Tab-separated table of C-alpha atoms in Angstrom:
chain	number	residue	atom	x	y	z
A	285	MET	CA	-15.345	19.691	15.234
A	286	GLU	CA	-17.098	20.822	18.634
A	287	SER	CA	-17.505	16.938	19.153
A	288	VAL	CA	-14.017	16.129	17.951
A	289	ALA	CA	-12.337	18.554	20.509
A	290	LYS	CA	-15.120	17.635	23.459
A	291	ARG	CA	-13.570	13.953	23.153
A	292	ALA	CA	-10.338	14.761	22.667
A	293	LEU	CA	-10.740	16.960	26.013
A	294	ALA	CA	-12.323	13.898	27.635
A	295	LEU	CA	-9.677	11.355	27.103
A	296	THR	CA	-6.990	13.613	27.888
A	297	LEU	CA	-9.049	14.464	31.691
A	298	ALA	CA	-9.669	10.650	32.400
A	299	ALA	CA	-5.902	9.662	31.225
A	300	CYS	CA	-5.005	12.036	33.514
A	301	LEU	CA	-6.860	11.240	36.260
A	302	ILE	CA	-5.419	8.008	35.383
A	303	LEU	CA	-1.932	9.001	35.854
A	304	ALA	CA	-2.384	11.247	39.221
A	305	VAL	CA	-4.044	8.507	41.347
A	306	MET	CA	-1.305	6.383	40.095
A	307	GLY	CA	0.757	8.884	41.629
A	308	ARG	CA	2.642	10.265	38.343
A	309	LEU	CA	2.222	13.788	38.938
A	310	ALA	CA	4.909	14.754	35.687
A	311	TRP	CA	3.585	11.914	33.470
A	312	ALA	CA	-0.236	13.630	34.590
A	313	LYS	CA	0.869	17.467	33.764
A	314	GLY	CA	2.670	16.921	30.881
A	315	LEU	CA	-0.180	15.177	29.361
A	316	ALA	CA	-2.536	17.757	30.790
A	317	LEU	CA	-0.621	20.353	28.719
A	318	GLY	CA	0.330	18.640	25.311
A	319	GLY	CA	-3.213	17.946	24.801
A	320	LEU	CA	-4.671	21.071	25.271
A	321	VAL	CA	-2.422	22.027	23.313
A	322	SER	CA	-3.714	19.837	20.711
A	323	VAL	CA	-6.972	20.482	21.388
A	324	VAL	CA	-6.525	24.190	20.517
A	325	ASN	CA	-3.872	23.694	17.690
A	326	PHE	CA	-7.237	21.475	15.695
A	327	ALA	CA	-9.180	24.630	17.113
A	328	LEU	CA	-6.411	26.841	15.380
A	329	MET	CA	-6.462	25.143	11.871
A	330	ALA	CA	-10.192	24.285	11.953
A	331	TRP	CA	-10.690	28.836	12.653
A	332	LEU	CA	-7.366	28.689	9.978
A	333	LEU	CA	-7.347	26.841	7.285
A	334	PRO	CA	-11.247	27.356	6.134
A	335	LYS	CA	-9.668	30.766	5.792
A	336	ALA	CA	-7.932	29.932	2.971
A	337	VAL	CA	-10.360	28.365	0.891
A	338	GLY	CA	-11.124	31.676	-1.658
A	339	MET	CA	-8.046	33.605	-1.521
A	340	SER	CA	-5.771	33.413	-4.442
A	341	ARG	CA	-2.934	30.796	-5.179
A	342	ARG	CA	-0.451	33.171	-3.844
A	343	ARG	CA	-1.749	34.153	-0.828
A	344	SER	CA	-3.612	31.070	0.378
A	345	GLU	CA	0.252	29.208	0.668
A	346	GLY	CA	0.825	32.403	2.585
A	347	TRP	CA	-2.054	31.974	4.889
A	348	ALA	CA	-1.445	28.216	5.612
A	349	PHE	CA	2.317	28.663	5.618
A	350	GLY	CA	1.177	31.058	8.730
A	351	SER	CA	-1.058	29.154	10.313
A	352	LEU	CA	1.259	25.916	10.209
A	353	ALA	CA	4.843	29.039	11.980
A	354	LEU	CA	2.029	29.147	14.236
A	355	ARG	CA	0.280	26.157	15.196
A	356	PHE	CA	4.259	24.983	15.660
A	357	SER	CA	5.333	27.186	17.698
A	358	LEU	CA	2.765	26.808	20.629
A	359	MET	CA	3.659	23.871	19.849
A	360	ALA	CA	6.600	23.804	20.459
A	361	LEU	CA	6.871	26.396	23.461
A	362	ALA	CA	4.588	23.941	25.186
A	363	LEU	CA	7.724	20.800	24.706
A	364	GLY	CA	10.475	23.839	25.829
A	365	LEU	CA	8.173	24.384	28.852
A	366	CYS	CA	8.684	20.416	29.908
A	367	LEU	CA	11.980	20.980	28.380
A	368	TYR	CA	12.806	23.852	30.834
A	369	LYS	CA	11.564	21.855	33.858
A	370	PRO	CA	11.579	17.954	33.758
A	371	GLN	CA	10.815	17.236	36.427
A	372	SER	CA	7.242	18.976	36.988
A	373	LEU	CA	6.450	18.728	33.114
A	374	SER	CA	7.355	14.996	31.652
A	375	VAL	CA	8.045	15.559	27.926
A	376	ALA	CA	7.165	12.544	26.640
A	377	ALA	CA	3.623	12.471	28.261
A	378	CYS	CA	4.036	16.183	26.772
A	379	ALA	CA	4.752	14.466	23.273
A	380	ALA	CA	2.007	11.885	23.542
A	381	GLY	CA	-0.449	14.227	24.670
A	382	LEU	CA	0.708	16.299	21.142
A	383	PHE	CA	-1.412	13.453	19.846
A	384	VAL	CA	-4.595	13.584	20.975
A	385	VAL	CA	-6.643	14.780	18.746
A	386	GLN	CA	-5.092	12.373	15.885
A	387	LEU	CA	-6.267	9.357	17.481
A	388	THR	CA	-9.512	10.479	18.813
A	389	LEU	CA	-10.246	11.288	15.122
A	390	LEU	CA	-9.058	7.569	14.727
A	391	THR	CA	-10.432	5.423	17.475
A	392	ASP	CA	-14.286	7.392	16.277
A	393	ARG	CA	-13.975	5.845	13.402
A	394	PHE	CA	-14.222	2.468	14.395
A	395	LEU	CA	-16.938	3.336	17.413
A	396	PRO	CA	-20.188	1.501	16.763
A	397	GLU	CA	-22.192	3.351	14.697
A	398	ARG	CA	-24.729	4.533	16.792
A	399	TRP	CA	-21.674	7.071	18.941
A	400	ARG	CA	-20.759	7.606	15.610
A	401	GLU	CA	-23.538	9.037	14.316
A	402	ALA	CA	-23.978	11.284	17.843
A	403	THR	CA	-19.926	11.940	16.752
A	404	TRP	CA	-19.928	12.992	12.909
A	405	GLY	CA	-24.212	13.517	12.431
A	406	VAL	CA	-23.964	11.055	9.743
A	407	ASN	CA	-24.335	7.533	8.820
A	408	GLU	CA	-24.052	5.407	6.245
A	409	ARG	CA	-26.396	6.866	4.159
A	410	TRP	CA	-25.687	5.130	1.265
A	411	LYS	CA	-26.991	1.583	2.652
A	412	THR	CA	-30.327	2.483	2.774
B	1481	MET	CA	40.176	31.125	18.587
B	1482	VAL	CA	39.461	26.954	19.469
B	1483	ILE	CA	36.267	26.529	19.646
B	1484	SER	CA	35.875	23.637	21.711
B	1485	ASP	CA	34.356	20.065	21.034
B	1486	ASP	CA	30.470	21.270	23.059
B	1487	LEU	CA	30.260	24.253	21.223
B	1488	TRP	CA	30.569	21.788	17.483
B	1489	VAL	CA	27.481	19.147	19.175
B	1490	GLN	CA	25.933	22.089	20.410
B	1491	ALA	CA	26.237	23.820	16.785
B	1492	ALA	CA	24.876	20.332	15.391
B	1493	ALA	CA	22.111	19.775	17.359
B	1494	PHE	CA	20.890	22.670	16.436
B	1495	VAL	CA	21.772	22.446	12.280
B	1496	GLY	CA	20.044	19.096	13.188
B	1497	ALA	CA	16.858	20.962	14.773
B	1498	GLY	CA	17.122	23.214	11.932
B	1499	PHE	CA	17.256	20.213	9.311
B	1500	ALA	CA	13.866	18.150	11.631
B	1501	VAL	CA	11.833	20.863	12.095
B	1502	GLY	CA	13.189	22.142	8.234
B	1503	PHE	CA	11.494	19.086	6.343
B	1504	GLY	CA	8.817	18.540	8.136
B	1505	ALA	CA	7.041	21.164	7.409
B	1506	ILE	CA	7.560	20.842	3.598
B	1507	GLY	CA	5.624	17.783	3.848
B	1508	ALA	CA	3.221	18.933	6.184
B	1509	ALA	CA	2.362	22.367	4.358
B	1510	LEU	CA	2.383	20.495	1.154
B	1511	GLY	CA	-0.155	17.632	2.320
B	1512	GLU	CA	-2.290	20.339	3.645
B	1513	GLY	CA	-2.091	22.728	0.976
B	1514	TYR	CA	-2.460	19.159	-1.551
B	1515	ALA	CA	-5.600	18.888	0.915
B	1516	ALA	CA	-6.993	22.380	0.682
B	1517	GLY	CA	-7.290	22.741	-2.925
B	1518	ARG	CA	-8.339	19.458	-3.859
B	1519	ALA	CA	-11.514	20.815	-0.856
B	1520	GLY	CA	-11.282	24.647	-3.011
B	1521	GLN	CA	-12.031	22.131	-6.494
B	1522	ALA	CA	-14.862	20.536	-4.556
B	1523	ILE	CA	-16.323	23.090	-4.131
B	1524	SER	CA	-16.393	24.902	-6.522
B	1525	HIS	CA	-18.179	21.522	-8.458
B	1526	ASN	CA	-20.879	21.152	-5.167
B	1527	PRO	CA	-20.976	24.364	-3.643
B	1528	SER	CA	-23.928	23.633	-1.710
B	1529	LEU	CA	-21.761	20.129	0.268
B	1530	SER	CA	-19.411	23.065	1.955
B	1531	ASP	CA	-19.338	22.719	5.248
B	1532	ASP	CA	-18.877	19.091	5.058
B	1533	ILE	CA	-16.230	19.382	2.151
B	1534	VAL	CA	-13.705	21.664	4.641
B	1535	LYS	CA	-15.010	19.040	7.753
B	1536	THR	CA	-13.435	16.522	5.334
B	1537	MET	CA	-9.805	18.244	4.987
B	1538	LEU	CA	-9.668	19.543	8.261
B	1539	ILE	CA	-9.602	16.248	9.453
B	1540	GLY	CA	-7.393	14.298	6.937
B	1541	GLN	CA	-4.813	17.541	6.851
B	1542	ALA	CA	-4.683	16.876	10.856
B	1543	VAL	CA	-3.582	13.589	10.344
B	1544	ALA	CA	-1.685	14.680	7.638
B	1545	GLU	CA	0.152	17.752	10.248
B	1546	SER	CA	1.568	14.025	12.480
B	1547	ALA	CA	4.720	13.534	10.724
B	1548	GLY	CA	5.653	17.766	10.523
B	1549	ILE	CA	4.526	16.924	15.462
B	1550	PHE	CA	7.078	14.167	14.811
B	1551	ALA	CA	9.930	16.961	13.514
B	1552	LEU	CA	9.103	19.151	16.364
B	1553	VAL	CA	9.596	16.656	18.952
B	1554	VAL	CA	13.302	15.816	17.956
B	1555	ALA	CA	14.181	18.891	16.782
B	1556	MET	CA	12.782	20.060	20.234
B	1557	LEU	CA	15.073	17.345	22.100
B	1558	LEU	CA	17.657	18.435	19.810
B	1559	VAL	CA	17.416	22.088	20.965
B	1560	PHE	CA	17.473	21.338	24.661
B	1561	LYS	CA	20.082	18.311	25.094
B	1562	ASP	CA	23.265	18.332	27.975
B	1563	VAL	CA	25.709	18.669	26.013
B	1564	GLU	CA	28.305	19.461	27.585
B	1565	GLY	CA	31.327	16.622	28.132
B	1566	GLU	CA	29.635	14.630	25.594
B	1567	SER	CA	32.584	13.777	22.356
B	1568	LEU	CA	32.435	14.916	19.644
B	1569	LEU	CA	30.656	12.182	18.139
B	1570	SER	CA	27.761	13.292	19.667
B	1571	ALA	CA	28.017	15.859	16.509
B	1572	PHE	CA	27.275	12.887	13.980
B	1573	ALA	CA	24.856	11.567	15.892
B	1574	TYR	CA	21.961	14.644	16.015
B	1575	LEU	CA	23.247	15.446	12.089
B	1576	GLY	CA	21.894	12.384	11.527
B	1577	ALA	CA	19.145	12.323	13.606
B	1578	GLY	CA	17.718	15.874	12.152
B	1579	LEU	CA	18.429	14.340	8.869
B	1580	SER	CA	16.206	10.825	9.417
B	1581	MET	CA	13.485	12.630	11.111
B	1582	GLY	CA	13.587	15.360	8.438
B	1583	LEU	CA	13.783	13.866	5.309
B	1584	ALA	CA	10.996	10.847	6.878
B	1585	ALA	CA	8.435	13.481	7.777
B	1586	ILE	CA	8.499	15.035	4.135
B	1587	GLY	CA	7.165	12.160	2.185
B	1588	SER	CA	4.392	11.319	4.941
B	1589	GLY	CA	3.569	14.432	4.995
B	1590	VAL	CA	2.916	14.840	1.280
B	1591	GLY	CA	1.785	11.435	1.341
B	1592	SER	CA	-0.887	11.874	3.749
B	1593	GLY	CA	-3.012	14.853	2.111
B	1594	MET	CA	-3.364	12.806	-0.870
B	1595	PRO	CA	-6.244	11.199	-0.044
B	1596	ALA	CA	-7.740	14.381	2.555
B	1597	GLY	CA	-7.751	15.639	-0.655
B	1598	ALA	CA	-9.534	12.424	-2.980
B	1599	ALA	CA	-11.696	11.933	0.181
B	1600	CYS	CA	-13.034	15.956	-0.600
B	1601	GLU	CA	-13.955	15.045	-4.180
B	1602	GLY	CA	-15.492	12.169	-2.937
B	1603	VAL	CA	-18.007	13.576	-0.909
B	1604	ALA	CA	-18.669	16.497	-3.409
B	1605	ARG	CA	-19.406	13.768	-6.447
B	1606	GLN	CA	-21.092	10.648	-3.546
B	1607	PRO	CA	-22.259	12.377	-0.411
B	1608	ALA	CA	-24.375	10.016	0.775
B	1609	ALA	CA	-21.204	7.906	1.990
B	1610	LEU	CA	-19.296	10.501	3.266
B	1611	SER	CA	-18.920	8.180	6.817
B	1612	THR	CA	-17.498	5.427	4.123
B	1613	ILE	CA	-15.717	7.379	2.392
B	1614	ARG	CA	-13.653	9.632	5.233
B	1615	THR	CA	-12.933	6.390	6.757
B	1616	ASN	CA	-11.047	4.799	4.006
B	1617	MET	CA	-9.317	8.610	3.803
B	1618	LEU	CA	-8.347	8.039	7.754
B	1619	VAL	CA	-7.129	4.636	7.187
B	1620	GLY	CA	-4.719	5.642	3.888
B	1621	SER	CA	-3.819	8.436	6.271
B	1622	ALA	CA	-3.108	6.867	8.841
B	1623	VAL	CA	-0.594	4.104	6.693
B	1624	CYS	CA	0.912	6.721	5.577
B	1625	GLN	CA	2.691	7.609	8.438
B	1626	THR	CA	4.604	4.776	9.367
B	1627	PRO	CA	7.238	5.964	6.902
B	1628	SER	CA	8.010	8.600	9.712
B	1629	VAL	CA	7.240	5.664	12.223
B	1630	PHE	CA	10.732	4.946	11.042
B	1631	GLY	CA	12.301	7.957	11.013
B	1632	MET	CA	11.513	8.899	14.523
B	1633	VAL	CA	12.731	5.819	15.882
B	1634	VAL	CA	16.309	6.068	14.723
B	1635	ALA	CA	16.281	9.251	15.299
B	1636	PHE	CA	16.218	8.134	18.956
B	1637	MET	CA	18.028	5.483	18.405
B	1638	LEU	CA	20.698	8.032	17.387
B	1639	LEU	CA	19.475	10.826	20.615
B	1640	PHE	CA	19.587	8.774	23.631
B	1641	ILE	CA	22.510	6.122	23.112
B	1642	ASP	CA	25.441	6.849	24.728
B	1643	TRP	CA	28.322	6.656	21.731
B	1644	ALA	CA	31.124	7.613	23.629
B	1645	ASP	CA	33.050	3.819	24.209
B	1646	ARG	CA	32.952	3.631	20.043
B	1647	PRO	CA	35.991	5.027	18.087
B	1648	PHE	CA	35.516	8.613	16.106
B	1649	TRP	CA	37.007	6.793	12.793
B	1650	PRO	CA	35.516	5.544	11.377
B	1651	THR	CA	31.981	5.370	13.886
B	1652	TRP	CA	30.427	8.670	12.639
B	1653	ALA	CA	29.670	7.830	9.726
B	1654	ALA	CA	27.837	5.360	10.794
B	1655	LEU	CA	26.325	7.655	12.968
B	1656	LEU	CA	25.046	10.316	9.985
B	1657	GLY	CA	24.793	6.636	7.382
B	1658	ALA	CA	22.679	5.537	9.029
B	1659	GLY	CA	20.475	9.212	9.215
B	1660	ILE	CA	20.781	8.635	5.744
B	1661	SER	CA	19.883	5.945	5.208
B	1662	THR	CA	16.444	5.730	6.939
B	1663	GLY	CA	15.672	9.301	6.446
B	1664	PHE	CA	15.973	9.364	2.614
B	1665	SER	CA	14.855	6.255	1.920
B	1666	ALA	CA	11.113	6.221	3.811
B	1667	ILE	CA	10.381	10.048	1.539
B	1668	GLY	CA	9.519	7.048	-1.687
B	1669	PRO	CA	7.726	4.672	-0.024
B	1670	GLY	CA	4.906	7.996	2.367
B	1671	LEU	CA	4.299	9.290	-1.058
B	1672	GLY	CA	4.280	5.753	-2.513
B	1673	ASN	CA	1.187	5.258	-0.574
B	1674	GLY	CA	-0.473	8.368	-0.273
B	1675	ILE	CA	-1.087	8.015	-4.508
B	1676	THR	CA	-2.616	4.416	-3.973
B	1677	ALA	CA	-4.422	5.779	-0.459
B	1678	ASN	CA	-6.080	8.862	-3.064
B	1679	GLU	CA	-7.098	6.018	-6.070
B	1680	ALA	CA	-8.557	3.731	-3.159
B	1681	THR	CA	-10.687	6.912	-1.929
B	1682	LEU	CA	-11.961	8.042	-4.900
B	1683	GLY	CA	-12.697	4.403	-5.441
B	1684	VAL	CA	-14.481	4.452	-2.441
B	1685	ALA	CA	-16.442	7.205	-3.465
B	1686	ARG	CA	-17.558	5.885	-6.988
B	1687	GLN	CA	-18.104	2.838	-6.015
B	1688	PRO	CA	-19.367	2.404	-1.557
B	1689	GLU	CA	-20.707	-1.433	-1.764
B	1690	THR	CA	-16.773	-2.198	-2.395
B	1691	SER	CA	-15.690	0.052	0.089
B	1692	GLY	CA	-14.501	-3.400	2.406
B	1693	THR	CA	-12.077	-5.607	-0.643
B	1694	LEU	CA	-10.829	-1.855	-1.582
B	1695	THR	CA	-9.729	-1.116	1.458
B	1696	ASN	CA	-8.144	-4.355	2.165
B	1697	THR	CA	-6.418	-4.100	-1.888
B	1698	MET	CA	-5.021	-0.987	-0.489
B	1699	LEU	CA	-3.621	-2.009	2.630
B	1700	ILE	CA	-2.104	-5.048	0.793
B	1701	GLY	CA	-0.637	-2.756	-1.750
B	1702	LEU	CA	0.278	-0.216	0.997
B	1703	THR	CA	2.024	-2.580	3.046
B	1704	VAL	CA	4.302	-3.819	0.250
B	1705	ALA	CA	5.172	-0.457	-1.035
B	1706	GLN	CA	6.381	-0.277	2.516
B	1707	SER	CA	9.788	-2.742	1.684
B	1708	THR	CA	12.331	-0.184	0.692
B	1709	VAL	CA	11.743	2.327	4.290
B	1710	ILE	CA	12.296	-1.499	6.309
B	1711	TYR	CA	15.067	-1.307	4.266
B	1712	GLY	CA	16.610	1.158	4.782
B	1713	PHE	CA	15.663	0.701	8.517
B	1714	LEU	CA	17.408	-3.053	8.471
B	1715	VAL	CA	20.947	-0.580	6.758
B	1716	SER	CA	20.471	2.346	9.610
B	1717	LEU	CA	20.382	-0.918	12.712
B	1718	ILE	CA	23.231	-2.490	11.087
B	1719	LEU	CA	25.750	0.792	10.962
B	1720	LEU	CA	24.760	1.532	13.840
B	1721	PHE	CA	24.600	-1.410	15.756
B	1722	ILE	CA	27.175	-3.479	14.035
B	1723	PRO	CA	30.664	-1.547	15.267
B	1724	LYS	CA	33.608	-1.361	13.615
B	1725	PRO	CA	37.440	-0.977	14.704
B	1726	GLU	CA	38.813	1.947	14.493
B	1727	SER	CA	40.748	3.657	11.437
B	1728	MET	CA	40.826	6.518	9.725
B	1729	ALA	CA	41.727	5.190	5.849
B	1730	MET	CA	39.357	6.290	3.574
B	1731	VAL	CA	38.006	3.621	2.262
B	1732	ALA	CA	37.112	2.188	6.521
B	1733	TRP	CA	34.611	5.663	6.885
B	1734	ALA	CA	33.779	6.271	2.586
B	1735	ALA	CA	32.165	2.544	3.004
B	1736	PRO	CA	29.263	2.741	5.556
B	1737	LEU	CA	28.132	6.266	4.790
B	1738	SER	CA	28.265	5.084	1.161
B	1739	ALA	CA	26.228	2.782	2.296
B	1740	GLY	CA	23.826	4.990	3.614
B	1741	ILE	CA	23.476	7.351	0.920
B	1742	CYS	CA	23.085	3.597	-1.927
B	1743	MET	CA	20.383	3.042	0.789
B	1744	GLY	CA	18.676	6.076	0.465
B	1745	LEU	CA	18.563	7.242	-2.556
B	1746	GLY	CA	17.830	3.724	-3.466
B	1747	GLY	CA	14.620	3.167	-1.984
B	1748	ILE	CA	13.055	6.217	-3.783
B	1749	GLY	CA	11.838	5.257	-6.752
B	1750	PRO	CA	10.322	1.563	-5.884
B	1751	GLY	CA	8.246	3.448	-3.165
B	1752	ILE	CA	6.620	5.547	-5.282
B	1753	GLY	CA	6.595	2.470	-8.377
B	1754	GLU	CA	5.267	-0.025	-6.122
B	1755	GLY	CA	2.706	3.201	-4.462
B	1756	ILE	CA	1.629	4.302	-8.726
B	1757	THR	CA	0.789	0.374	-9.078
B	1758	ALA	CA	-0.945	-0.039	-6.130
B	1759	ALA	CA	-3.873	2.527	-7.232
B	1760	TYR	CA	-3.613	1.270	-10.687
B	1761	ALA	CA	-4.963	-2.148	-9.928
B	1762	VAL	CA	-7.388	0.305	-6.925
B	1763	ARG	CA	-8.993	2.277	-9.577
B	1764	ARG	CA	-9.818	-1.459	-11.776
B	1765	VAL	CA	-11.181	-3.302	-8.845
B	1766	ALA	CA	-13.307	-0.371	-8.062
B	1767	ARG	CA	-14.940	-0.158	-11.098
B	1768	ASP	CA	-15.083	-4.581	-11.475
B	1769	VAL	CA	-14.563	-5.875	-8.219
B	1770	GLU	CA	-15.072	-8.944	-9.370
B	1771	GLN	CA	-11.361	-9.251	-10.955
B	1772	ASN	CA	-10.586	-7.967	-7.693
B	1773	VAL	CA	-8.296	-10.884	-6.881
B	1774	LEU	CA	-6.212	-11.541	-10.801
B	1775	LEU	CA	-6.292	-7.568	-9.759
B	1776	THR	CA	-5.004	-8.110	-6.344
B	1777	ARG	CA	-2.372	-11.458	-8.333
B	1778	VAL	CA	-0.759	-8.638	-11.056
B	1779	MET	CA	-0.467	-6.488	-8.441
B	1780	LEU	CA	1.806	-7.834	-5.933
B	1781	VAL	CA	3.705	-9.445	-9.629
B	1782	GLY	CA	4.603	-5.480	-10.153
B	1783	GLN	CA	5.029	-4.723	-7.628
B	1784	ALA	CA	8.001	-6.882	-7.078
B	1785	VAL	CA	9.972	-6.738	-10.085
B	1786	SER	CA	9.697	-2.525	-9.328
B	1787	GLU	CA	11.013	-3.461	-5.802
B	1788	SER	CA	14.228	-5.128	-7.561
B	1789	THR	CA	16.380	-1.822	-7.750
B	1790	GLY	CA	15.615	-0.781	-4.051
B	1791	ILE	CA	16.990	-4.293	-3.375
B	1792	TYR	CA	19.874	-4.083	-5.906
B	1793	SER	CA	21.116	-0.868	-3.436
B	1794	LEU	CA	19.919	-3.247	-0.493
B	1795	ILE	CA	22.259	-6.001	-1.578
B	1796	VAL	CA	24.645	-2.630	-2.854
B	1797	SER	CA	25.080	-1.403	1.471
B	1798	LEU	CA	25.579	-4.597	2.692
B	1799	LEU	CA	28.258	-5.190	0.664
B	1800	LEU	CA	29.731	-1.993	1.211
B	1801	ILE	CA	29.888	-2.126	4.984
B	1802	PHE	CA	30.187	-6.411	5.245
B	1803	VAL	CA	32.470	-6.869	2.234
B	1804	VAL	CA	35.132	-3.336	1.634
């Protein structure tokens, strides 16, 4: 999970640098905020949701809804900040940044096998 | 006390935001809960693999949450919308935007959770194929998000296009109908895609060497199962971009609203039915890959028959828009 977070942050940083060099500072800042919140959301998910495994059904449902409410509030806060100060933080870039972890998860699957092994620590064992 | 148009529009924007994030959260939470439940079952079958199972669950849940995040973005745009000087028509556009996004996110959220749960079960059964199982899960979950993207596109059109030059009667009904059409019609394909991707992921766990064929068959099944959301999207576009002359007659506003309801509700059943057809086909392909061509052909015929009620809904919707 740490490697996914690291890759997502690296991807965000690279995109922000490109946008900053192009002079799109509001876009870069919005993307940085969205990407950071996306990684924090994933980290919270990785920390909170496994605790629900082993709870009673009623408690685990409450825990999952509570976790979702907390993480959605965090993302809403980031979007709200951008909507409050649209001149310095781009809303569209922040919204795109919120999907950085999902993008990393999807693109990592289609990397060459050698890189994928480094990220996920697994290989196609059934083939050998 | 006289309530100004601005206040009505603001209230409608808040209600729309509530629809978007409320329905979106239902989808995301149910999908995530389903994946977590099956992860728990998988761990009880094979406790030594709990680490891999929990990681698979988290990856699946992160993708399943995407539709909820789309809904959150639309809700925040609605909450912070500057409504000063906007016509009363915007109130219906914002209600439609909230409904389109929120309803579309339900099917995608629940549907995406299904392959995530199946992947957890598959990892417990066949840990050697972990990477292949996760890849199939991610492809299936990602395709499940497509109906919610249609919902988001309609929501953005309702939010950002200026409708002020259109007559209030009957445009308000067309704007609301457009949101209802794509929103409801996306529920079925989202769920149907989840049912198919669930079986494909279990099939990959059963026979990892058939993963290429299984993923291809799954993708064909998923694409056909998404037809009804495309019909819903088409009806929304017609409602939004073919203006009607001003008229306060009941027929003039009831027809576009009914067209949206007809296509929206009519898209739910075929989407789920086509997903079930594809799920059975994929399950059999995993057991007998040699029969892939025959099974795919039968699947397509079954899906075409299942889709006929969706086509009837489309025809009735078009009649309501162009003939009535």
